[in-house]
XYZ file of C-alpha atoms in Angstrom:
458
model
C -0.197 0.138 -0.008
C 1.533 3.413 -1.201
C 1.859 6.246 1.674
C -1.689 8.575 1.658
C -1.000 11.765 -0.084
C -3.204 14.491 -0.023
C -5.482 13.625 3.166
C -8.393 15.663 4.540
C -12.120 16.059 4.177
C -13.629 13.958 1.642
C -16.976 14.446 2.151
C -19.098 16.600 4.821
C -22.584 15.409 5.893
C -24.700 18.538 8.275
C -27.806 18.088 10.241
C -29.718 21.055 12.210
C -32.708 20.987 14.193
C -36.108 21.134 12.461
C -37.502 23.717 14.816
C -36.113 27.351 15.126
C -37.048 30.593 17.082
C -37.116 33.795 15.084
C -34.572 36.059 17.294
C -36.398 39.411 16.592
C -39.416 37.912 18.069
C -37.325 36.489 21.048
C -35.984 39.974 21.699
C -39.553 41.290 22.074
C -40.462 38.368 24.197
C -37.347 39.253 26.597
C -37.830 42.914 26.751
C -34.652 43.732 25.572
C -33.527 46.835 22.960
C -34.437 45.831 19.529
C -31.475 44.565 17.963
C -29.637 43.259 21.053
C -29.720 39.968 19.377
C -29.807 40.654 15.456
C -27.559 43.575 15.425
C -25.679 43.356 18.831
C -24.886 39.420 18.347
C -25.890 39.312 14.705
C -27.999 36.130 14.921
C -31.330 35.958 13.203
C -32.616 32.582 13.911
C -31.625 29.909 16.622
C -32.290 26.227 15.904
C -33.097 23.994 19.245
C -34.082 20.615 20.104
C -37.156 19.582 21.997
C -36.727 16.885 24.699
C -36.968 13.928 21.596
C -33.516 14.594 20.658
C -29.889 14.102 22.355
C -26.320 14.355 21.486
C -26.689 10.408 20.674
C -29.816 10.875 18.086
C -28.060 13.571 16.707
C -25.026 11.507 15.911
C -26.839 8.675 14.500
C -28.796 11.010 12.531
C -25.586 12.516 10.917
C -23.431 9.256 10.693
C -26.746 7.079 8.899
C -27.050 10.229 6.380
C -23.663 10.109 5.273
C -23.198 6.680 4.733
C -25.995 6.744 2.243
C -25.571 10.041 0.938
C -22.211 9.028 -0.246
C -23.316 5.009 -1.224
C -20.300 3.758 1.594
C -20.667 0.285 3.386
C -20.100 0.058 7.084
C -17.399 -2.076 6.477
C -15.279 1.381 4.569
C -15.118 3.054 7.644
C -12.232 2.049 10.046
C -11.857 5.041 12.550
C -14.751 6.748 14.247
C -14.142 9.419 16.621
C -16.652 11.960 17.973
C -16.188 15.376 19.265
C -18.772 16.514 21.814
C -19.340 18.239 24.832
C -22.847 17.455 25.416
C -22.305 14.577 28.268
C -25.295 12.651 29.240
C -23.752 9.650 30.502
C -20.187 9.899 32.662
C -18.673 5.989 31.115
C -20.915 5.315 27.904
C -19.258 6.971 25.077
C -21.774 8.465 22.270
C -19.535 5.920 19.850
C -20.567 2.933 21.545
C -24.233 3.786 20.685
C -23.118 4.856 17.072
C -21.758 1.071 16.667
C -25.516 0.245 16.531
C -25.157 1.481 12.771
C -21.843 -0.611 12.240
C -22.675 -4.351 14.278
C -25.505 -5.481 12.456
C -23.226 -5.422 9.409
C -20.373 -7.413 11.290
C -18.122 -4.245 11.517
C -16.875 -3.772 15.215
C -13.210 -3.113 14.384
C -13.486 0.259 14.590
C -11.065 2.557 16.045
C -11.789 5.873 18.081
C -13.388 6.812 21.023
C -15.170 10.390 22.381
C -13.035 13.492 22.875
C -14.496 16.314 25.053
C -12.808 20.069 25.537
C -16.189 22.405 25.092
C -16.362 23.298 21.401
C -12.617 21.818 20.503
C -13.585 18.133 21.046
C -14.603 18.164 16.572
C -10.684 19.597 16.074
C -9.054 17.028 18.175
C -10.989 14.597 16.697
C -10.074 15.611 12.908
C -6.735 16.041 13.592
C -6.364 12.374 14.865
C -8.441 11.181 12.241
C -5.860 12.424 9.948
C -2.849 11.257 11.810
C -4.224 7.874 11.386
C -4.646 7.993 8.194
C -1.108 9.479 7.668
C 0.617 6.754 10.400
C 1.472 3.254 9.920
C -1.793 2.093 11.490
C -3.499 2.778 8.323
C -5.349 -0.063 7.042
C -6.612 1.245 3.690
C -10.249 1.934 4.882
C -11.771 5.575 5.635
C -12.470 8.091 8.842
C -15.269 9.302 9.736
C -15.240 12.354 12.499
C -18.581 13.311 14.228
C -18.809 16.688 15.581
C -22.351 17.102 17.571
C -23.846 19.335 20.519
C -27.040 20.967 21.917
C -26.173 24.398 23.147
C -28.546 25.360 25.574
C -28.503 28.063 28.302
C -30.490 28.833 31.491
C -33.342 31.572 30.322
C -31.293 35.648 30.557
C -28.532 37.107 28.563
C -26.514 33.806 27.256
C -29.767 32.041 25.851
C -29.910 33.918 22.477
C -26.197 32.240 21.536
C -27.910 28.842 21.685
C -28.087 26.129 19.194
C -27.976 22.639 18.069
C -26.320 20.488 15.356
C -24.132 17.584 14.102
C -21.405 17.175 11.215
C -19.864 14.062 10.019
C -16.693 14.297 7.868
C -15.101 11.675 6.074
C -11.313 11.696 6.005
C -8.685 9.990 4.079
C -6.122 10.577 0.674
C -6.812 12.453 -2.421
C -9.178 14.757 -0.758
C -10.815 17.734 -2.146
C -10.133 19.351 0.945
C -6.215 18.845 2.102
C -5.237 19.640 5.544
C -1.905 21.847 5.120
C 0.990 20.029 6.874
C 3.734 21.693 8.894
C 1.762 25.063 10.271
C -0.885 23.669 12.423
C -0.678 25.834 15.674
C -1.912 25.041 19.050
C -2.351 27.149 21.913
C -3.717 25.659 25.068
C -3.773 26.745 28.944
C -6.188 26.175 32.098
C -8.935 29.013 32.249
C -12.584 29.112 34.117
C -14.239 30.815 31.059
C -17.135 28.556 30.444
C -17.398 25.119 31.688
C -20.107 22.480 32.868
C -19.696 21.109 36.767
C -22.921 20.483 37.444
C -23.281 17.299 35.900
C -27.385 17.582 36.519
C -28.110 20.420 34.398
C -27.246 21.109 30.796
C -26.584 24.828 31.547
C -23.121 26.024 31.534
C -21.561 28.238 33.885
C -20.093 30.997 31.911
C -18.025 33.726 32.692
C -18.611 36.323 29.830
C -15.954 39.014 29.872
C -13.443 36.528 30.565
C -14.509 34.176 27.762
C -14.342 36.426 25.133
C -10.706 37.994 26.349
C -9.592 33.936 26.350
C -10.912 33.184 22.887
C -9.424 36.520 21.358
C -6.036 35.772 23.517
C -6.183 32.177 22.039
C -6.771 34.172 18.696
C -3.642 36.011 19.075
C -1.193 33.001 19.869
C -2.600 30.517 17.167
C -2.388 33.129 14.544
C 1.368 34.402 15.720
C 2.745 30.814 15.875
C 0.781 29.854 12.439
C 2.768 32.956 11.277
C 6.073 31.680 12.301
C 5.341 28.402 11.002
C 4.127 29.458 7.576
C 7.544 31.832 7.236
C 9.583 28.972 8.292
C 8.244 26.646 5.863
C 7.911 29.325 2.759
C 10.805 31.686 3.285
C 10.413 33.390 0.261
C 6.685 33.678 0.013
C 5.710 36.783 -1.769
C 2.308 37.196 0.822
C 2.310 36.113 4.441
C -0.412 36.793 6.786
C -3.904 37.876 6.371
C -3.899 38.173 2.651
C -2.067 34.609 2.189
C -5.516 33.132 3.080
C -8.530 33.415 0.252
C -10.999 32.977 3.350
C -10.896 32.874 7.086
C -13.494 30.270 8.735
C -13.802 30.845 12.779
C -15.386 28.928 15.657
C -18.807 30.664 16.177
C -20.110 31.519 19.663
C -22.156 34.657 18.074
C -21.280 36.085 14.314
C -20.473 39.243 15.742
C -17.353 37.941 17.361
C -16.565 36.926 14.302
C -16.118 40.105 12.809
C -14.217 41.194 15.736
C -12.128 38.132 15.508
C -11.244 39.070 11.719
C -10.223 42.828 12.596
C -8.000 41.284 15.885
C -5.775 39.290 12.875
C -5.780 42.762 10.836
C -4.340 44.376 14.416
C -1.929 41.455 14.470
C -0.937 41.865 11.162
C -0.102 45.677 12.076
C 2.049 45.082 15.035
C 4.077 42.241 13.387
C 4.671 44.913 10.373
C 7.917 46.433 12.246
C 9.423 48.147 9.047
C 8.165 51.522 9.446
C 8.080 52.802 5.942
C 5.932 49.681 5.243
C 3.638 50.244 8.020
C 3.391 54.103 6.715
C 2.305 52.398 2.970
C 0.097 50.149 4.593
C -1.845 51.897 7.480
C -1.391 55.440 6.378
C -4.465 56.348 8.525
C -3.579 55.665 11.784
C 0.305 53.904 11.562
C 1.266 56.230 14.286
C -1.135 56.323 16.851
C -0.829 52.633 17.874
C 2.416 52.266 17.252
C 3.041 51.589 21.238
C 0.231 49.868 22.106
C 0.167 46.053 23.420
C -1.604 43.373 22.088
C -2.551 42.113 25.712
C -3.727 45.409 26.873
C -6.261 45.626 23.543
C -9.252 42.911 24.252
C -11.656 45.490 25.489
C -10.259 48.890 23.690
C -13.207 49.978 21.939
C -10.872 52.614 19.979
C -8.794 49.769 18.704
C -11.524 47.316 18.175
C -13.359 50.392 15.866
C -10.516 50.753 13.748
C -9.481 47.807 13.045
C -13.174 46.694 12.504
C -13.552 49.964 9.622
C -10.191 48.985 8.149
C -10.781 45.285 7.979
C -14.608 45.316 6.982
C -13.924 44.916 3.334
C -11.685 41.607 3.848
C -14.636 40.511 6.212
C -17.276 40.499 3.833
C -15.287 38.709 1.426
C -13.236 36.547 2.895
C -15.339 35.572 6.261
C -19.237 36.566 6.086
C -19.786 33.770 3.202
C -19.147 31.328 6.430
C -21.547 32.561 8.770
C -24.839 31.582 7.200
C -25.518 28.834 9.451
C -24.195 30.070 12.639
C -26.533 33.103 11.442
C -29.743 30.870 11.241
C -28.738 28.221 13.630
C -26.774 29.453 16.432
C -24.018 27.954 17.961
C -23.331 24.500 17.659
C -20.577 24.151 19.728
C -17.765 21.668 18.366
C -19.359 21.373 14.781
C -19.625 25.433 15.072
C -16.140 25.950 12.723
C -17.139 23.048 10.373
C -20.519 24.628 9.912
C -18.749 27.767 9.064
C -16.695 25.845 6.468
C -19.999 24.366 5.423
C -21.607 27.461 5.074
C -18.347 28.920 2.708
C -18.634 25.539 0.483
C -22.117 26.351 -0.126
C -21.834 30.011 -0.860
C -20.288 28.868 -3.892
C -23.719 27.882 -5.336
C -22.527 24.511 -6.958
C -19.640 26.587 -8.775
C -16.303 25.088 -8.418
C -14.459 28.114 -10.158
C -14.961 29.808 -6.877
C -13.280 27.569 -5.118
C -10.654 25.776 -7.127
C -7.132 26.010 -5.709
C -8.173 28.584 -2.281
C -6.460 28.767 0.864
C -8.559 28.494 3.855
C -7.606 29.531 7.105
C -9.237 27.672 10.263
C -9.459 29.163 13.838
C -10.830 26.322 15.990
C -11.581 27.414 19.957
C -13.097 25.683 22.971
C -13.241 26.936 26.617
C -11.148 25.880 29.692
C -8.981 26.362 27.279
C -7.751 24.671 23.596
C -7.825 26.432 20.575
C -5.903 26.087 16.955
C -5.237 27.811 13.819
C -4.575 25.450 10.915
C -5.086 25.687 7.203
C -7.044 23.638 4.500
C -5.790 23.799 0.288
C -8.734 23.598 -1.631
C -8.129 21.226 -4.876
C -7.708 22.267 -8.547
C -9.415 18.818 -9.450
C -12.765 20.370 -10.312
C -14.896 17.075 -10.989
C -13.704 16.247 -6.978
C -14.966 19.453 -6.040
C -17.938 19.379 -8.078
C -18.817 16.009 -6.613
C -18.690 17.392 -2.385
C -20.326 20.683 -3.524
C -23.432 18.539 -4.638
C -23.675 16.681 -1.992
C -24.279 19.604 0.048
C -26.587 21.147 -1.602
C -29.721 19.736 0.270
C -28.456 22.536 2.762
C -30.321 25.637 2.126
C -33.358 24.309 1.203
C -33.295 22.469 4.342
C -33.244 25.562 6.217
C -35.978 26.704 4.533
C -37.718 23.568 5.368
C -37.978 24.127 9.195
C -40.938 25.318 11.482
C -40.728 28.387 13.318
C -41.563 28.298 16.892
C -42.988 31.276 19.192
C -40.557 32.386 21.768
C -43.523 31.480 24.609
C -43.886 28.216 22.860
C -39.718 27.870 22.722
C -39.317 28.931 26.280
C -41.627 26.095 27.308
C -40.285 23.197 25.491
C -36.690 24.491 26.799
C -38.458 24.231 30.396
C -39.552 20.447 29.484
C -36.280 19.633 28.235
C -34.694 20.884 31.618
C -37.177 18.960 33.550
C -36.752 15.490 31.511
C -33.014 15.979 31.159
C -32.436 13.000 33.809
C -36.323 11.556 34.179
C -35.989 7.915 34.299
C -38.727 5.353 32.814
C -40.739 8.046 30.733
C -41.188 8.809 26.964
C -40.082 12.003 25.885
C -43.204 14.536 24.929
C -41.693 16.362 21.767
C -43.598 15.909 18.699
C -41.985 13.312 16.293
C -43.892 14.474 13.193
C -42.095 18.098 13.288
C -38.882 15.941 12.742
C -37.223 15.804 9.597
C -37.549 12.375 7.983
C -34.598 10.139 8.791
C -34.078 11.765 11.770
C -33.037 9.293 14.784
C -35.368 10.197 18.082
C -35.374 9.452 21.591
C -38.274 6.744 21.858
C -37.949 5.991 25.622
C -35.880 5.766 28.906
C -36.276 3.097 31.137
C -35.611 2.615 34.938
C -31.794 1.874 34.418
C -31.388 5.069 32.532
C -30.886 2.777 28.963
C -31.942 5.089 25.937
C -33.590 3.405 22.914
C -34.201 5.253 19.737
C -36.262 4.858 16.477
C -36.237 6.605 13.244
C -38.446 8.670 11.691
C -39.007 7.230 7.768
């Protein structure tokens, strides 16, 4: 067997809830100022799950749909790993539940298990899969990475930043989306910015201000290290920095933070430009004003933020805004969030491969607590290969429009029901199965020993 080349993402499948609440209506219901969620956060709709769906059902749905869409047999998969922070059992993995899709076909030789650290677990699972394909452990089969979460918050200011979804990525050689080697940058440290210490509740504990600071600090560190590694690998490169990317995709707690993050990279580029004449040429309007600023003192500096958001606005609209469709329409999916951004970017081409052929995509993944990475993806120049990937994502936009809108009053009631039932035993959930998309797995029953059974809506 020859050594695998061009290892990356061969295919992607996405699922999101069939129900959503309108953020403008939620503003009115919550009694907050108009535009607080839609303009302040950049969110228009938020997908949510009733008590009929849990992390197991989401992942069963996305894996079964991927296998069907890509006409794969269970025996074609040699590694399956799940990234999630939605924990419903302190011992039993989601991966073990997904074996229900493989065992009946005699497939039990399947590497991988769950990986957990807030929103970063999916990226860790992806890297594990890439490393497996590129290693001596590789046996010629494909890897499957599953990212899934249900993001719910207690009633209050954080609730509109919720969401839910799952993404499955098929990993192997000769891929249309190739993960670049040698430039992956990691930044990890201990922080209590967002965490879930109460195992009896789905709701997190959040230090909002610290969370933003941790996110931006991680971005600074990852970007600068990526910058160094890229320069080392490409010492003669004409372009190094923001302009080397044709698109940038970020983990998206809410869309407004992503716009600030793109501006943050512009700020880093400014500070990394040490040649005075070059800085004067590139930043004529403010090259002297911020000459002595220190990066770590600018996290909440509104003056710096505004200047660089204005400066980078055109770049944001061109390179990052196309990746925010799903975040805007569904909300924060947690581990799938950054990959929903990748899907949004791909479908923004509307099937025109010429818009993506040969492009270079920067990716920033963040998980609270904290773990973060910046890496990059090179898009193939093979139009047929890329066209196949885009064709298999053509369902996403129509499916967004097939969802059912729920009033804020009913949404609040359903969230209360979900919270009440989250750890009940010997019960059948009350959520309406008929509202689920066809092909969706749902929770049928939880018995007296907490054993969960699932059925599929045909």
